[in-house]
Structures are given as structure tokens and as C-alpha cells.
């Protein structure tokens, strides 16, 4: 019987990690449909940004209550999963609380007590988040764009985390009561289970406790595997992808837009009769004009922008500070990233089905993101400033507008007029340069 347990455990373990690896591989493949971008400069700054923002959650502190609760859930959940190592060894070799033998019993007591306190903080965090999300009416968490799957997903994550923590306490409490009855050797210290939950378990018979301990142990193990594989379908992917997203973040000053090297070169040639048209491009610059200016579909976005789409936590902090959204325009920067991810997933399914992408007659522009949304943006950068994981929805808006202007000449009338004036009069106004000082005539 013991061996059957071990074999079932091994099969589940291999299947769980195998599926997870496959999902990660799919995400990596999907991101690579985007254009390459070189963000390997300023490495020390990138490492420190990642440590500060993704690991240290520095930007969460702007809203201290939510920030502290998020820290409870994040740190608690990650550290508690160290216990997965113990579960794996116990499951494979039929041992019981294996880490006690290698940590030493004194340190193991400290370790298990710490996990218990962290688990309690996770429970407090997820319960408050659930109430806040569903009953407290925080506008950015109850907006129409989250109706349906995004809202269910956010709730499911909280429910799964709660269930996993409860399984953890059930396992510890049963274990502790059995240890007190001398039916299991004494390992670990359980300050929460022994005080909060044990009074509920004391009346249970030995058989029930053994069953509860094993059932909770299996539930915890299968739950972690399920959670891991659920990530692919969830906004919760950010617990992994926030790290690369912050590493590859745009470190330039906000408001500095990327000029197209090829266009700059053309202008310089026009302005400078002595310029060498055959001069080699500067290091890091594009050698030739891109096949398309701006972005019409996800293939035209760069790989960091696609990584951003997968990393978005759908928290809505960007949308809640977006002046266009606040004043009732159709634009929501959160939705820009959500739609980009939806299109990316659609392309991924197309590749899965056909072996390579087969034109489906759809594009990110118009089929997902409308011109009205794009032109509502004031390019103020409030969204990029507010994002807790340094995502950049503005860069997607900007590239799509660049496509509309440079490839389709489809800018709004007001902009076309302004650009014609710049071209003819070297100023955005509709009069000749020579007339500029007419206002001072009298
Ligand atoms: S840059 Fe655009 S999308 Fe971002 S906050 Fe400003 S107006 Fe909104
Ligand atoms: S872009 Fe950033 S701020 Fe906006 S919803 Fe996504 S994670 Fe939150």
C-alpha cells in the first residue's frame, strides 16, 4: 500500500511539473513572436530595479494597507511553499517530516512555527482582499472591464490560497493532536494549530485524525500542483513574470519616446547636404528601415511589450489614474494590456493548431483595440508611473498610433492639420513663418 501511495505521488508530481514546464514553454514561444529588442544594457541597474520592485515590492508601499496585505500574501505564500520540498521527499520516500532530521529539531521547531504565523497572515490577507474586492466597492476592482473571467479569476485565486492554507492548518493540527497522544513522534512547533484549531480536533478519534492528516497532506500537495498549472490561465502569472518584466523595464526617463533611427537618418540627409548617405549606422541603431512603421498586430510589438501583457496583474492602478479614463473616455490602459494578451493567446492557439501562424484575418488594431481608445491617450505617463511592476501600456498605444499615422495616414483631422502646418510653416499654426511676429505690430 505504501508503494502505491509513492507511485501515485510520483506520477502526479511528474505530470504537474511537466504540464507547468509546457505552459512556460508556450508563454516563451508566444512572446517570441514579437520583435526583438535589446534591453541588455545597464545590467547593475536592472538587477537592482528587479530586486527593489519585484522582490521588495517597493511600489506597493504607495497604498500602505493594500501593500502590507499583499506582502503578507506574497511572502507567506512563497515561503510556505518551501514546505513543498518536505512534501516531495516525504511523498517519494514515505518519511514523515523529513526536514526535522536535516535541520535539527530545535531549528525545525522555529521553522514550522514561522510557517504557521505566515500561513495565518496569508489567511488574514486573502480574507480581507476577498471582502474588499467583492463587497467594499473599490472602483478599479469593480469596473465593467473586469466582468466575467477576470473577476472570477481574481476570486478563484483567493479561494485557492485560502483552501491551501486551511489544508496546511488541518494537516498540522491533526499531526499535533496525534503527537500529544503519543501516536506520532514529536516534530515541529505549531503555535496557531495547537491554540486556534486544536480545540476543534481534540474530540476526534485517532482514525479520524490520521485520515484528516493524510487527506489534508494530499490536498495541499495536489492543490499546489493545480495552482501552479492554473497560473497559465490567470492574471496571477505576475508572481513569476513580474521578475523578468521589471528586469527588462524601460529605464529611460518617462516621456522620452523612441525615435525611429531610419527616419532620423532620412531627415538628417535632407537637412545636411554634406551627410554621407552610406555611413554605417550608429552602434545599436537599426541598419535599415523596419518593414512596417508602428504596430498593427502583436507581431509588430516588441517582446518586452508582449511580456508585459502576460505580466499584468489587472490591478487597475494605471486605469484609476488615467486622465482619459477618469474623464469618461473609452481608454483604459489596463484593458490595453488585457486585450494584447487576449490577442497573443489567440495567435498562440492558432500556432498550436496549425504548427505555424496562419492568417486569421484579425489584427490587434480594430479587432481588439479601437482607434477611439488609442487617440484618447494624452501620453501623460500616469499609467506607467502607477504600475507596481513597471509595465508600459503607453508604449503599445504609442506604437499603434505610429502605425495609424505613418502607414495609414489615419490620424484624426486635428492632428493632420497640425502636421501639415508643421510641414509647410514649421509651426503648428496655420500661418506663414514670416507672419509670426505680426501680433507685435501695434
Ligand atoms: S499615458 Fe495615456 S493611457 Fe497612460 S495614463 Fe496617460 S492618458 Fe492614460
Ligand atoms: S498595467 Fe500595471 S497598473 Fe495597470 S493593471 Fe496591469 S499591473 Fe496593474
mmCIF file of N, CA, C and O and ligand atoms in Angstrom, residues 318 321-325 331-333 376-384 393-394 397, ligand 1:
data_model
loop_
_atom_site.group_PDB
_atom_site.id
_atom_site.type_symbol
_atom_site.label_atom_id
_atom_site.label_comp_id
_atom_site.label_asym_id
_atom_site.label_seq_id
_atom_site.Cartn_x
_atom_site.Cartn_y
_atom_site.Cartn_z
ATOM 1 N N UNK A 318 -3.230 51.659 -12.950
ATOM 2 C CA UNK A 318 -2.989 52.529 -14.107
ATOM 3 C C UNK A 318 -4.283 53.211 -14.542
ATOM 4 O O UNK A 318 -4.320 54.425 -14.733
ATOM 5 N N UNK A 321 -5.665 56.141 -12.473
ATOM 6 C CA UNK A 321 -5.028 57.473 -12.547
ATOM 7 C C UNK A 321 -5.012 58.028 -13.971
ATOM 8 O O UNK A 321 -4.453 59.097 -14.217
ATOM 9 N N UNK A 322 -5.605 57.286 -14.903
ATOM 10 C CA UNK A 322 -5.554 57.715 -16.311
ATOM 11 C C UNK A 322 -6.536 58.865 -16.535
ATOM 12 O O UNK A 322 -7.740 58.706 -16.358
ATOM 13 N N UNK A 323 -6.052 60.048 -16.931
ATOM 14 C CA UNK A 323 -6.967 61.185 -17.093
ATOM 15 C C UNK A 323 -8.024 60.931 -18.157
ATOM 16 O O UNK A 323 -9.145 61.424 -18.046
ATOM 17 N N UNK A 324 -7.657 60.161 -19.176
ATOM 18 C CA UNK A 324 -8.643 59.875 -20.227
ATOM 19 C C UNK A 324 -9.776 59.039 -19.644
ATOM 20 O O UNK A 324 -10.958 59.329 -19.852
ATOM 21 N N UNK A 325 -9.423 58.023 -18.865
ATOM 22 C CA UNK A 325 -10.447 57.151 -18.277
ATOM 23 C C UNK A 325 -11.290 57.917 -17.262
ATOM 24 O O UNK A 325 -12.517 57.814 -17.248
ATOM 25 N N UNK A 331 -10.760 54.899 -23.142
ATOM 26 C CA UNK A 331 -9.448 54.286 -22.895
ATOM 27 C C UNK A 331 -9.267 53.771 -21.469
ATOM 28 O O UNK A 331 -9.622 54.451 -20.501
ATOM 29 N N UNK A 332 -8.731 52.551 -21.353
ATOM 30 C CA UNK A 332 -8.260 52.045 -20.059
ATOM 31 C C UNK A 332 -6.923 51.360 -20.313
ATOM 32 O O UNK A 332 -6.864 50.368 -21.047
ATOM 33 N N UNK A 333 -5.813 51.876 -19.736
ATOM 34 C CA UNK A 333 -4.508 51.252 -20.006
ATOM 35 C C UNK A 333 -4.454 49.785 -19.589
ATOM 36 O O UNK A 333 -3.789 48.965 -20.223
ATOM 37 N N UNK A 376 -7.497 58.605 -27.491
ATOM 38 C CA UNK A 376 -7.912 59.242 -26.228
ATOM 39 C C UNK A 376 -6.717 59.462 -25.302
ATOM 40 O O UNK A 376 -6.807 60.208 -24.332
ATOM 41 N N UNK A 377 -5.604 58.810 -25.603
ATOM 42 C CA UNK A 377 -4.442 58.885 -24.711
ATOM 43 C C UNK A 377 -3.760 60.246 -24.809
ATOM 44 O O UNK A 377 -3.520 60.751 -25.901
ATOM 45 N N UNK A 378 -3.424 60.820 -23.651
ATOM 46 C CA UNK A 378 -2.732 62.116 -23.633
ATOM 47 C C UNK A 378 -1.210 61.938 -23.548
ATOM 48 O O UNK A 378 -0.485 62.915 -23.420
ATOM 49 N N UNK A 379 -0.745 60.692 -23.540
ATOM 50 C CA UNK A 379 0.674 60.320 -23.365
ATOM 51 C C UNK A 379 1.273 60.933 -22.094
ATOM 52 O O UNK A 379 2.441 61.303 -22.059
ATOM 53 N N UNK A 380 0.467 61.009 -21.048
ATOM 54 C CA UNK A 380 0.927 61.681 -19.824
ATOM 55 C C UNK A 380 1.839 60.802 -18.960
ATOM 56 O O UNK A 380 2.491 61.278 -18.041
ATOM 57 N N UNK A 381 1.824 59.491 -19.201
ATOM 58 C CA UNK A 381 2.659 58.555 -18.433
ATOM 59 C C UNK A 381 2.179 58.284 -17.002
ATOM 60 O O UNK A 381 2.901 57.653 -16.230
ATOM 61 N N UNK A 382 0.992 58.745 -16.660
ATOM 62 C CA UNK A 382 0.494 58.457 -15.303
ATOM 63 C C UNK A 382 0.362 56.945 -15.105
ATOM 64 O O UNK A 382 0.595 56.427 -14.013
ATOM 65 N N UNK A 383 -0.009 56.233 -16.160
ATOM 66 C CA UNK A 383 -0.190 54.774 -16.037
ATOM 67 C C UNK A 383 1.133 54.072 -15.752
ATOM 68 O O UNK A 383 1.212 53.205 -14.884
ATOM 69 N N UNK A 384 2.189 54.447 -16.457
ATOM 70 C CA UNK A 384 3.476 53.774 -16.256
ATOM 71 C C UNK A 384 4.044 54.123 -14.875
ATOM 72 O O UNK A 384 4.708 53.311 -14.250
ATOM 73 N N UNK A 393 1.898 50.212 -20.716
ATOM 74 C CA UNK A 393 0.823 50.170 -21.724
ATOM 75 C C UNK A 393 0.935 51.313 -22.727
ATOM 76 O O UNK A 393 0.555 51.166 -23.884
ATOM 77 N N UNK A 394 1.500 52.446 -22.277
ATOM 78 C CA UNK A 394 1.615 53.597 -23.177
ATOM 79 C C UNK A 394 2.438 53.259 -24.417
ATOM 80 O O UNK A 394 2.144 53.718 -25.515
ATOM 81 N N UNK A 397 0.228 51.767 -26.984
ATOM 82 C CA UNK A 397 -0.650 52.790 -27.573
ATOM 83 C C UNK A 397 0.146 53.617 -28.589
ATOM 84 O O UNK A 397 -0.286 53.871 -29.710
HETATM 85 S S1 LIG B 1 -0.365 57.830 -20.845
HETATM 86 FE FE1 LIG B 1 -2.368 57.561 -21.841
HETATM 87 S S2 LIG B 1 -3.108 55.615 -21.068
HETATM 88 FE FE2 LIG B 1 -1.465 56.254 -19.710
HETATM 89 S S3 LIG B 1 -2.477 57.375 -18.078
HETATM 90 FE FE3 LIG B 1 -1.872 58.891 -19.575
HETATM 91 S S4 LIG B 1 -3.678 59.098 -20.908
HETATM 92 FE FE4 LIG B 1 -3.959 57.204 -19.747
#
